[in-house]
mmCIF file of C-alpha atoms in Angstrom:
data_model
loop_
_atom_site.group_PDB
_atom_site.id
_atom_site.type_symbol
_atom_site.label_atom_id
_atom_site.label_comp_id
_atom_site.label_asym_id
_atom_site.label_seq_id
_atom_site.Cartn_x
_atom_site.Cartn_y
_atom_site.Cartn_z
ATOM 1 C CA PHE A 701 6.442 2.551 -7.846
ATOM 2 C CA ARG A 702 3.555 4.001 -9.874
ATOM 3 C CA PHE A 703 3.185 4.779 -13.578
ATOM 4 C CA LEU A 704 1.823 8.258 -14.371
ATOM 5 C CA ASP A 705 1.431 7.557 -18.105
ATOM 6 C CA ASN A 706 2.930 5.193 -20.669
ATOM 7 C CA ARG A 707 6.480 6.463 -20.095
ATOM 8 C CA LEU A 708 6.709 8.429 -16.826
ATOM 9 C CA PHE A 709 6.728 6.653 -13.483
ATOM 10 C CA ALA A 710 7.507 7.487 -9.846
ATOM 11 C CA THR A 711 9.377 5.566 -7.149
ATOM 12 C CA CYS A 712 9.542 6.138 -3.394
ATOM 13 C CA SER A 713 12.399 5.443 -1.037
ATOM 14 C CA ASP A 714 13.347 5.097 2.602
ATOM 15 C CA ASP A 715 15.715 8.051 2.052
ATOM 16 C CA THR A 716 12.565 10.287 2.349
ATOM 17 C CA THR A 717 12.488 11.187 -1.375
ATOM 18 C CA ILE A 718 10.360 10.409 -4.422
ATOM 19 C CA ALA A 719 11.946 10.151 -7.871
ATOM 20 C CA LEU A 720 10.358 10.623 -11.290
ATOM 21 C CA TRP A 721 11.737 8.523 -14.162
ATOM 22 C CA ASP A 722 11.309 8.361 -17.932
ATOM 23 C CA LEU A 723 11.398 4.923 -19.571
ATOM 24 C CA ARG A 724 13.286 6.392 -22.508
ATOM 25 C CA LYS A 725 16.201 7.508 -20.329
ATOM 26 C CA LEU A 726 16.599 5.397 -17.204
ATOM 27 C CA ASN A 727 20.228 6.325 -16.499
ATOM 28 C CA THR A 728 19.124 9.620 -14.904
ATOM 29 C CA LYS A 729 16.110 10.755 -12.919
ATOM 30 C CA VAL A 730 13.726 13.298 -14.354
ATOM 31 C CA CYS A 731 13.706 14.943 -10.927
ATOM 32 C CA THR A 732 13.791 14.209 -7.195
ATOM 33 C CA LEU A 733 10.924 15.313 -4.955
ATOM 34 C CA HIS A 734 11.659 16.440 -1.393
ATOM 35 C CA GLY A 735 8.919 16.933 1.198
ATOM 36 C CA HIS A 736 8.722 13.944 3.525
ATOM 37 C CA THR A 737 10.863 13.657 6.660
ATOM 38 C CA SER A 738 10.759 9.860 7.048
ATOM 39 C CA TRP A 739 10.505 6.741 4.931
ATOM 40 C CA VAL A 740 8.098 7.114 1.999
ATOM 41 C CA LYS A 741 6.013 3.948 1.731
ATOM 42 C CA ASN A 742 3.185 4.596 -0.755
ATOM 43 C CA ILE A 743 2.616 6.256 -4.115
ATOM 44 C CA GLU A 744 -0.819 6.743 -5.672
ATOM 45 C CA TYR A 745 -1.855 8.703 -8.776
ATOM 46 C CA ASP A 746 -5.152 10.430 -9.519
ATOM 47 C CA THR A 747 -5.605 10.217 -13.283
ATOM 48 C CA ASN A 748 -8.455 12.749 -13.147
ATOM 49 C CA THR A 749 -6.371 15.605 -11.730
ATOM 50 C CA ARG A 750 -2.891 14.270 -12.603
ATOM 51 C CA LEU A 751 -1.873 14.685 -8.982
ATOM 52 C CA LEU A 752 0.662 12.372 -7.373
ATOM 53 C CA VAL A 753 -0.154 11.308 -3.797
ATOM 54 C CA THR A 754 2.472 9.939 -1.402
ATOM 55 C CA SER A 755 2.513 8.878 2.244
ATOM 56 C CA GLY A 756 5.283 8.096 4.698
ATOM 57 C CA PHE A 757 6.119 7.170 8.250
ATOM 58 C CA ASP A 758 6.236 10.894 9.089
ATOM 59 C CA GLY A 759 2.419 10.673 9.153
ATOM 60 C CA ASN A 760 1.998 12.975 6.159
ATOM 61 C CA VAL A 761 0.020 12.512 2.969
ATOM 62 C CA ILE A 762 1.506 14.906 0.384
ATOM 63 C CA ILE A 763 0.063 15.999 -2.973
ATOM 64 C CA TRP A 764 2.463 16.704 -5.861
ATOM 65 C CA ASP A 765 1.369 18.703 -8.919
ATOM 66 C CA THR A 766 3.035 16.825 -11.776
ATOM 67 C CA ASN A 767 1.421 19.231 -14.247
ATOM 68 C CA ARG A 768 4.060 21.801 -13.250
ATOM 69 C CA CYS A 769 7.090 19.558 -12.887
ATOM 70 C CA THR A 770 10.616 20.918 -13.518
ATOM 71 C CA GLU A 771 14.136 19.564 -13.017
ATOM 72 C CA ASP A 772 14.056 21.001 -9.503
ATOM 73 C CA GLY A 773 10.857 19.164 -8.547
ATOM 74 C CA CYS A 774 7.214 20.126 -8.600
ATOM 75 C CA PRO A 775 4.847 22.115 -6.347
ATOM 76 C CA HIS A 776 3.531 20.148 -3.392
ATOM 77 C CA LYS A 777 1.397 20.573 -0.292
ATOM 78 C CA LYS A 778 0.557 18.545 2.787
ATOM 79 C CA PHE A 779 -2.923 17.133 2.274
ATOM 80 C CA PHE A 780 -3.455 15.232 5.517
ATOM 81 C CA HIS A 781 -1.618 14.182 8.669
ATOM 82 C CA THR A 782 -2.271 11.339 11.077
ATOM 83 C CA ARG A 783 -0.142 9.702 13.703
ATOM 84 C CA PHE A 784 1.093 6.120 13.287
ATOM 85 C CA LEU A 785 0.366 6.118 9.533
ATOM 86 C CA MET A 786 1.308 2.828 7.872
ATOM 87 C CA ARG A 787 -0.265 2.674 4.405
ATOM 88 C CA MET A 788 -2.403 4.872 2.128
ATOM 89 C CA ARG A 789 -4.420 3.814 -0.931
ATOM 90 C CA LEU A 790 -6.835 5.364 -3.415
ATOM 91 C CA THR A 791 -9.786 3.391 -4.721
ATOM 92 C CA PRO A 792 -9.630 2.623 -8.472
ATOM 93 C CA ASP A 793 -12.057 5.473 -9.253
ATOM 94 C CA CYS A 794 -10.144 7.836 -6.892
ATOM 95 C CA SER A 795 -13.348 8.604 -4.977
ATOM 96 C CA LYS A 796 -11.952 7.452 -1.610
ATOM 97 C CA MET A 797 -8.664 7.478 0.243
ATOM 98 C CA LEU A 798 -7.971 4.743 2.798
ATOM 99 C CA ILE A 799 -5.287 5.116 5.457
ATOM 100 C CA SER A 800 -4.227 2.393 7.893
ATOM 101 C CA THR A 801 -2.403 2.986 11.166
ATOM 102 C CA SER A 802 -0.272 0.898 13.489
ATOM 103 C CA SER A 803 -2.704 1.750 16.296
ATOM 104 C CA GLY A 804 -5.455 -0.293 14.638
ATOM 105 C CA TYR A 805 -7.485 2.480 13.007
ATOM 106 C CA LEU A 806 -8.611 2.568 9.389
ATOM 107 C CA LEU A 807 -9.420 6.044 8.082
ATOM 108 C CA ILE A 808 -11.607 6.546 5.009
ATOM 109 C CA LEU A 809 -11.925 9.898 3.252
ATOM 110 C CA HIS A 810 -15.161 9.779 1.255
ATOM 111 C CA ASP A 811 -15.955 11.784 -1.880
ATOM 112 C CA LEU A 812 -12.304 12.695 -2.203
ATOM 113 C CA ASP A 813 -11.175 16.155 -3.320
ATOM 114 C CA LEU A 814 -7.370 16.321 -3.509
ATOM 115 C CA ASN A 815 -7.407 20.038 -4.298
ATOM 116 C CA LYS A 816 -8.545 20.838 -0.774
ATOM 117 C CA SER A 817 -6.061 20.314 2.057
ATOM 118 C CA LEU A 818 -7.536 19.111 5.321
ATOM 119 C CA GLU A 819 -7.103 20.739 8.688
ATOM 120 C CA VAL A 820 -8.523 19.192 11.828
ATOM 121 C CA GLY A 821 -11.692 20.997 12.908
ATOM 122 C CA SER A 822 -12.459 22.416 9.455
ATOM 123 C CA TYR A 823 -14.040 19.302 7.967
ATOM 124 C CA PRO A 824 -16.650 16.777 9.114
ATOM 125 C CA ILE A 825 -15.537 13.745 11.078
ATOM 126 C CA LEU A 826 -17.779 10.719 11.292
ATOM 127 C CA ARG A 827 -17.953 8.720 14.480
ATOM 128 C CA ALA A 828 -15.533 5.861 14.944
ATOM 129 C CA ARG A 829 -16.989 2.393 14.819
ATOM 130 C CA ARG A 830 -16.195 0.198 17.839
ATOM 131 C CA THR A 831 -14.593 3.112 19.707
ATOM 132 C CA THR A 832 -15.298 2.756 23.408
ATOM 133 C CA SER A 833 -14.165 6.056 24.851
ATOM 134 C CA SER A 834 -12.807 9.433 23.846
ATOM 135 C CA SER A 835 -9.691 8.799 25.933
ATOM 136 C CA ASP A 836 -8.819 5.899 23.625
ATOM 137 C CA ILE A 837 -9.102 8.198 20.613
ATOM 138 C CA THR A 838 -7.135 11.120 21.969
ATOM 139 C CA SER A 839 -4.269 9.373 23.750
ATOM 140 C CA SER A 840 -0.928 10.913 22.835
ATOM 141 C CA GLY A 841 2.044 9.351 21.098
ATOM 142 C CA SER A 842 4.592 9.865 18.341
ATOM 143 C CA SER A 843 5.408 7.904 15.207
ATOM 144 C CA SER A 844 8.784 6.428 14.329
ATOM 145 C CA GLY A 845 10.589 5.397 11.166
ATOM 146 C CA SER A 846 10.193 1.653 11.750
ATOM 147 C CA SER A 847 7.352 -0.765 11.241
ATOM 148 C CA GLY A 848 5.292 1.474 13.531
ATOM 149 C CA PRO A 849 4.566 1.672 17.242
ATOM 150 C CA ARG A 850 2.386 -0.986 18.807
ATOM 151 C CA VAL A 851 0.564 1.238 21.280
ATOM 152 C CA ALA A 852 -2.915 2.707 21.150
ATOM 153 C CA GLY A 853 -3.091 6.231 19.808
ATOM 154 C CA SER A 854 -5.252 8.725 18.013
ATOM 155 C CA PRO A 855 -5.676 8.438 14.258
ATOM 156 C CA CYS A 856 -6.049 12.192 14.071
ATOM 157 C CA HIS A 857 -3.737 15.093 14.795
ATOM 158 C CA GLN A 858 -2.998 15.800 18.426
ATOM 159 C CA ASN A 859 -4.884 19.112 18.341
ATOM 160 C CA ASP A 860 -8.133 17.215 17.770
ATOM 161 C CA SER A 861 -8.851 16.976 21.490
ATOM 162 C CA ALA A 862 -12.612 16.477 21.113
ATOM 163 C CA PRO A 863 -13.041 14.474 17.915
ATOM 164 C CA LEU A 864 -16.018 12.779 16.358
ATOM 165 C CA SER A 865 -18.661 15.312 17.385
ATOM 166 C CA GLU A 866 -21.160 17.440 15.510
ATOM 167 C CA LYS A 867 -19.425 20.694 16.428
ATOM 168 C CA HIS A 868 -16.750 19.898 13.820
ATOM 169 C CA MET A 869 -19.313 19.858 11.023
ATOM 170 C CA SER A 870 -18.721 22.627 8.525
ATOM 171 C CA ARG A 871 -22.100 23.516 7.030
ATOM 172 C CA SER A 872 -20.525 25.224 4.055
ATOM 173 C CA SER A 873 -18.767 21.991 3.083
ATOM 174 C CA GLN A 874 -21.979 19.984 2.896
ATOM 175 C CA ARG A 875 -23.578 19.338 -0.453
ATOM 176 C CA GLU A 876 -27.318 19.303 -0.950
ATOM 177 C CA GLY A 877 -28.710 15.776 -0.552
ATOM 178 C CA GLY A 878 -25.377 14.085 0.111
ATOM 179 C CA SER A 879 -22.327 13.895 2.303
ATOM 180 C CA PRO A 880 -19.635 16.611 2.131
ATOM 181 C CA ARG A 881 -16.366 16.317 0.239
ATOM 182 C CA ASN A 882 -13.509 14.686 2.153
ATOM 183 C CA SER A 883 -15.759 13.488 4.977
ATOM 184 C CA LEU A 884 -13.681 11.353 7.311
ATOM 185 C CA GLU A 885 -14.776 8.008 8.684
ATOM 186 C CA VAL A 886 -12.685 6.441 11.464
ATOM 187 C CA LEU A 887 -13.019 2.682 11.922
ATOM 188 C CA THR A 888 -11.461 0.044 14.126
ATOM 189 C CA PRO A 889 -11.973 -2.929 11.805
ATOM 190 C CA GLU A 890 -13.232 -6.144 13.315
ATOM 191 C CA VAL A 891 -10.401 -8.687 13.531
ATOM 192 C CA PRO A 892 -10.958 -12.226 14.859
ATOM 193 C CA GLY A 893 -9.326 -12.796 18.222
ATOM 194 C CA GLU A 894 -8.372 -9.128 18.688
ATOM 195 C CA ARG A 895 -11.493 -7.693 20.255
ATOM 196 C CA ASP A 896 -9.819 -6.794 23.540
ATOM 197 C CA ARG A 897 -6.120 -6.438 22.762
ATOM 198 C CA GLY A 898 -6.120 -4.198 19.710
ATOM 199 C CA ASN A 899 -4.105 -4.677 16.548
ATOM 200 C CA CYS A 900 -1.671 -3.106 14.117
ATOM 201 C CA ILE A 901 -2.726 -2.812 10.455
ATOM 202 C CA THR A 902 0.528 -3.389 8.620
ATOM 203 C CA SER A 903 -0.626 -3.924 5.032
ATOM 204 C CA LEU A 904 -3.490 -2.393 3.051
ATOM 205 C CA GLN A 905 -4.582 -3.343 -0.470
ATOM 206 C CA LEU A 906 -7.713 -2.667 -2.531
ATOM 207 C CA HIS A 907 -9.680 -5.017 -4.755
ATOM 208 C CA PRO A 908 -8.910 -4.129 -8.410
ATOM 209 C CA LYS A 909 -12.620 -3.472 -9.043
ATOM 210 C CA GLY A 910 -13.003 -1.410 -5.864
ATOM 211 C CA TRP A 911 -15.323 -3.914 -4.157
ATOM 212 C CA ALA A 912 -13.295 -4.581 -1.026
ATOM 213 C CA THR A 913 -10.199 -3.812 1.005
ATOM 214 C CA LEU A 914 -7.610 -6.339 2.113
ATOM 215 C CA LEU A 915 -5.801 -5.935 5.453
ATOM 216 C CA ARG A 916 -2.944 -7.744 7.176
ATOM 217 C CA CYS A 917 -3.279 -7.250 10.921
ATOM 218 C CA SER A 918 -1.135 -8.343 13.842
ATOM 219 C CA SER A 919 -1.936 -8.168 17.524
ATOM 220 C CA ASN A 920 -0.272 -5.570 19.718
ATOM 221 C CA THR A 921 1.462 -8.430 21.517
ATOM 222 C CA ASP A 922 2.676 -9.926 18.200
ATOM 223 C CA ASP A 923 1.264 -13.365 19.006
ATOM 224 C CA GLN A 924 -1.379 -13.492 16.261
ATOM 225 C CA GLU A 925 -1.596 -12.374 12.643
ATOM 226 C CA TRP A 926 -4.620 -12.255 10.351
ATOM 227 C CA THR A 927 -5.498 -11.586 6.715
ATOM 228 C CA CYS A 928 -8.958 -10.020 6.449
ATOM 229 C CA VAL A 929 -11.230 -8.950 3.581
ATOM 230 C CA TYR A 930 -13.832 -6.201 4.081
ATOM 231 C CA GLU A 931 -16.628 -5.457 1.633
ATOM 232 C CA PHE A 932 -17.433 -1.830 0.852
ATOM 233 C CA GLN A 933 -21.037 -1.014 1.755
ATOM 234 C CA GLU A 934 -21.937 2.032 -0.285
ATOM 235 C CA GLY A 935 -24.444 4.727 0.559
ATOM 236 C CA ALA A 936 -24.360 8.030 2.410
ATOM 237 C CA PRO A 937 -25.137 8.118 6.135
ATOM 238 C CA VAL A 938 -28.606 9.171 7.265
ATOM 239 C CA ARG A 939 -27.035 12.282 8.732
ATOM 240 C CA PRO A 940 -23.596 13.522 7.599
ATOM 241 C CA VAL A 941 -22.199 13.049 11.124
ATOM 242 C CA SER A 942 -23.708 9.609 11.707
ATOM 243 C CA PRO A 943 -21.580 6.469 11.355
ATOM 244 C CA ARG A 944 -21.306 5.055 7.874
ATOM 245 C CA CYS A 945 -19.863 1.686 8.981
ATOM 246 C CA SER A 946 -19.028 1.283 5.312
ATOM 247 C CA LEU A 947 -16.863 -1.834 5.702
ATOM 248 C CA ARG A 948 -18.061 -5.323 6.577
ATOM 249 C CA LEU A 949 -15.767 -8.238 7.373
ATOM 250 C CA THR A 950 -16.523 -11.018 4.868
ATOM 251 C CA HIS A 951 -13.498 -13.343 4.936
ATOM 252 C CA CYS A 952 -10.455 -13.920 7.120
ATOM 253 C CA ILE A 953 -7.709 -16.435 7.850
ATOM 254 C CA GLU A 954 -5.080 -16.725 10.564
ATOM 255 C CA GLU A 955 -1.490 -16.428 9.362
ATOM 256 C CA ALA A 956 1.696 -18.228 10.432
ATOM 257 C CA ASN A 957 2.952 -15.267 12.517
ATOM 258 C CA VAL A 958 6.551 -15.981 11.507
ATOM 259 C CA GLY A 959 9.003 -13.068 11.393
ATOM 260 C CA ARG A 960 7.329 -11.045 14.112
ATOM 261 C CA GLY A 961 7.608 -7.280 13.772
ATOM 262 C CA TYR A 962 8.188 -7.333 10.007
ATOM 263 C CA ILE A 963 5.584 -6.021 7.580
ATOM 264 C CA LYS A 964 4.196 -8.619 5.161
ATOM 265 C CA GLU A 965 2.761 -7.178 1.958
ATOM 266 C CA LEU A 966 -0.044 -9.184 0.361
ATOM 267 C CA CYS A 967 -2.001 -8.585 -2.844
ATOM 268 C CA PHE A 968 -5.023 -9.358 -5.000
ATOM 269 C CA SER A 969 -4.717 -11.069 -8.377
ATOM 270 C CA PRO A 970 -5.444 -8.763 -11.363
ATOM 271 C CA ASP A 971 -8.996 -10.136 -11.645
ATOM 272 C CA GLY A 972 -9.567 -9.968 -7.872
ATOM 273 C CA ARG A 973 -10.459 -13.664 -7.528
ATOM 274 C CA MET A 974 -7.373 -14.695 -5.549
ATOM 275 C CA ILE A 975 -5.132 -13.357 -2.791
ATOM 276 C CA SER A 976 -1.418 -14.036 -2.492
ATOM 277 C CA SER A 977 -0.257 -13.874 1.104
ATOM 278 C CA PRO A 978 3.217 -14.299 2.675
ATOM 279 C CA HIS A 979 3.141 -17.384 4.899
ATOM 280 C CA GLY A 980 6.314 -18.232 6.767
ATOM 281 C CA PHE A 981 9.031 -19.154 4.254
ATOM 282 C CA GLY A 982 6.582 -19.165 1.352
ATOM 283 C CA ILE A 983 3.239 -17.862 0.121
ATOM 284 C CA ARG A 984 -0.348 -19.052 0.170
ATOM 285 C CA LEU A 985 -2.840 -18.547 -2.633
ATOM 286 C CA LEU A 986 -6.253 -17.883 -1.097
ATOM 287 C CA GLY A 987 -9.730 -17.718 -2.606
ATOM 288 C CA PHE A 988 -13.154 -16.624 -1.423
ATOM 289 C CA ASP A 989 -14.301 -20.189 -2.084
ATOM 290 C CA ALA A 990 -12.700 -23.384 -3.373
ATOM 291 C CA HIS A 991 -13.601 -22.470 -6.978
ATOM 292 C CA CYS A 992 -11.937 -19.008 -6.961
ATOM 293 C CA SER A 993 -15.276 -17.319 -7.557
ATOM 294 C CA GLU A 994 -15.776 -13.563 -7.790
ATOM 295 C CA LEU A 995 -16.274 -11.933 -4.409
ATOM 296 C CA VAL A 996 -19.731 -10.643 -5.371
ATOM 297 C CA ASP A 997 -20.836 -14.180 -6.284
ATOM 298 C CA CYS A 998 -19.972 -15.749 -2.916
ATOM 299 C CA LEU A 999 -20.552 -13.073 -0.284
ATOM 300 C CA PRO A 1000 -21.355 -14.821 3.020
ATOM 301 C CA LYS A 1001 -23.914 -13.556 5.510
ATOM 302 C CA GLU A 1002 -21.272 -13.818 8.251
ATOM 303 C CA ALA A 1003 -17.480 -13.730 8.115
ATOM 304 C CA SER A 1004 -16.120 -16.950 6.599
ATOM 305 C CA PRO A 1005 -12.620 -18.433 6.328
ATOM 306 C CA LEU A 1006 -10.631 -17.798 3.174
ATOM 307 C CA LYS A 1007 -9.974 -21.015 1.263
ATOM 308 C CA GLU A 1008 -6.376 -22.134 0.760
ATOM 309 C CA ILE A 1009 -5.927 -22.948 -2.938
ATOM 310 C CA ARG A 1010 -2.204 -23.709 -2.957
ATOM 311 C CA SER A 1011 0.908 -23.222 -0.835
ATOM 312 C CA LEU A 1012 4.281 -22.451 -2.429
ATOM 313 C CA TYR A 1013 7.547 -22.655 -0.464
ATOM 314 C CA SER A 1014 10.914 -21.863 -2.031
ATOM 315 C CA HIS A 1015 12.675 -19.481 0.378
ATOM 316 C CA ASN A 1016 15.141 -19.988 3.205
ATOM 317 C CA ASP A 1017 13.964 -16.886 5.052
ATOM 318 C CA VAL A 1018 10.736 -15.146 5.987
ATOM 319 C CA VAL A 1019 8.742 -13.946 2.973
ATOM 320 C CA LEU A 1020 7.823 -10.266 3.319
ATOM 321 C CA THR A 1021 6.183 -9.426 0.001
ATOM 322 C CA THR A 1022 4.347 -11.046 -2.896
ATOM 323 C CA LYS A 1023 2.862 -9.736 -6.134
ATOM 324 C CA PHE A 1024 0.887 -11.009 -9.122
ATOM 325 C CA SER A 1025 2.018 -9.983 -12.585
ATOM 326 C CA PRO A 1026 -0.587 -7.607 -14.068
ATOM 327 C CA THR A 1027 -0.248 -9.161 -17.536
ATOM 328 C CA HIS A 1028 1.078 -12.744 -17.179
ATOM 329 C CA CYS A 1029 0.216 -15.893 -15.209
ATOM 330 C CA GLN A 1030 3.074 -15.311 -12.813
ATOM 331 C CA ILE A 1031 3.604 -14.578 -9.128
ATOM 332 C CA ALA A 1032 6.689 -13.137 -7.426
ATOM 333 C CA SER A 1033 7.728 -13.327 -3.775
ATOM 334 C CA GLY A 1034 10.587 -11.710 -1.895
ATOM 335 C CA CYS A 1035 12.106 -12.722 1.434
ATOM 336 C CA LEU A 1036 14.060 -11.020 4.218
ATOM 337 C CA SER A 1037 17.445 -12.131 2.863
ATOM 338 C CA GLY A 1038 16.752 -10.410 -0.479
ATOM 339 C CA ARG A 1039 15.976 -13.415 -2.657
ATOM 340 C CA VAL A 1040 13.136 -13.082 -5.190
ATOM 341 C CA SER A 1041 11.300 -16.163 -6.491
ATOM 342 C CA LEU A 1042 9.019 -16.388 -9.530
ATOM 343 C CA TYR A 1043 6.200 -18.913 -9.856
ATOM 344 C CA GLN A 1044 4.319 -19.847 -13.009
ATOM 345 C CA PRO A 1045 1.413 -22.329 -13.085
ATOM 346 C CA LYS A 1046 1.648 -25.463 -15.209
ATOM 347 C CA PHE A 1047 -1.382 -26.361 -17.324
#
């Protein structure tokens, strides 16, 4: 779910709908939003424009104008489409949109403008990092309403038969002295042990201060699973169509790989110093170093292992999600059988 203000919040559902609720009257919905055709898995909110942003397994990112909301819903439009979409996030300042796919791609829309819908061929596309051939990028496929296909496929719409070239650059969309709005960067993030086999990015989270992104990746053969942290490297490319390579792998750790095929949602602590990660029938608390230092204070020159601070096991089934309380010293975890456990540190 996502709060829009101090009383209105939105929830998404696998029934393809989004619901708006008012804290003062929770027995009925304010309205139900229809637009997706498959499970809706993410809700984001741009406080600058008051636009609600949702994504689902139909591959669509949809913008909802909550400024003109009625009992029948609110105006909406399809902002972006990509095959094999898994998760979508906005950075804390809403300047970037990150999209992960089950085919191992991470898409970053820089200098985000939600008022402008994107059509393939009408906006600049930056070259994919670690992409070996155009046939890998443009291979066909279709998404499904499950945890996502485990086959290689294009991160862009099927009509983009010759992606990542200068001919797609729209001169009118460029700004003087900088990169254009909604410029798209396509990355295949470096994952230890997955250089040749490819991977599926099942979970995507952002550092609360916007310094880094956190990914949970599993191999296409489901025999390895990793948690990886990537630092944002800011700065415009030398040329608008040159690679930004704006993410750098800083920390990683291999996971238990229990409950194959299920998505495990991990998270940052509110201050960004710790990571809570599902690990078999429990969770692990991970830090960038043994002292739980800030990421910016312990950035390694090369990728380093995350440090295990504590392991907590209280479930009888595979843990699929974990979350820090935003206001209290408390952690929650939920497992496949539906049980939720709460943990509170003792001082």
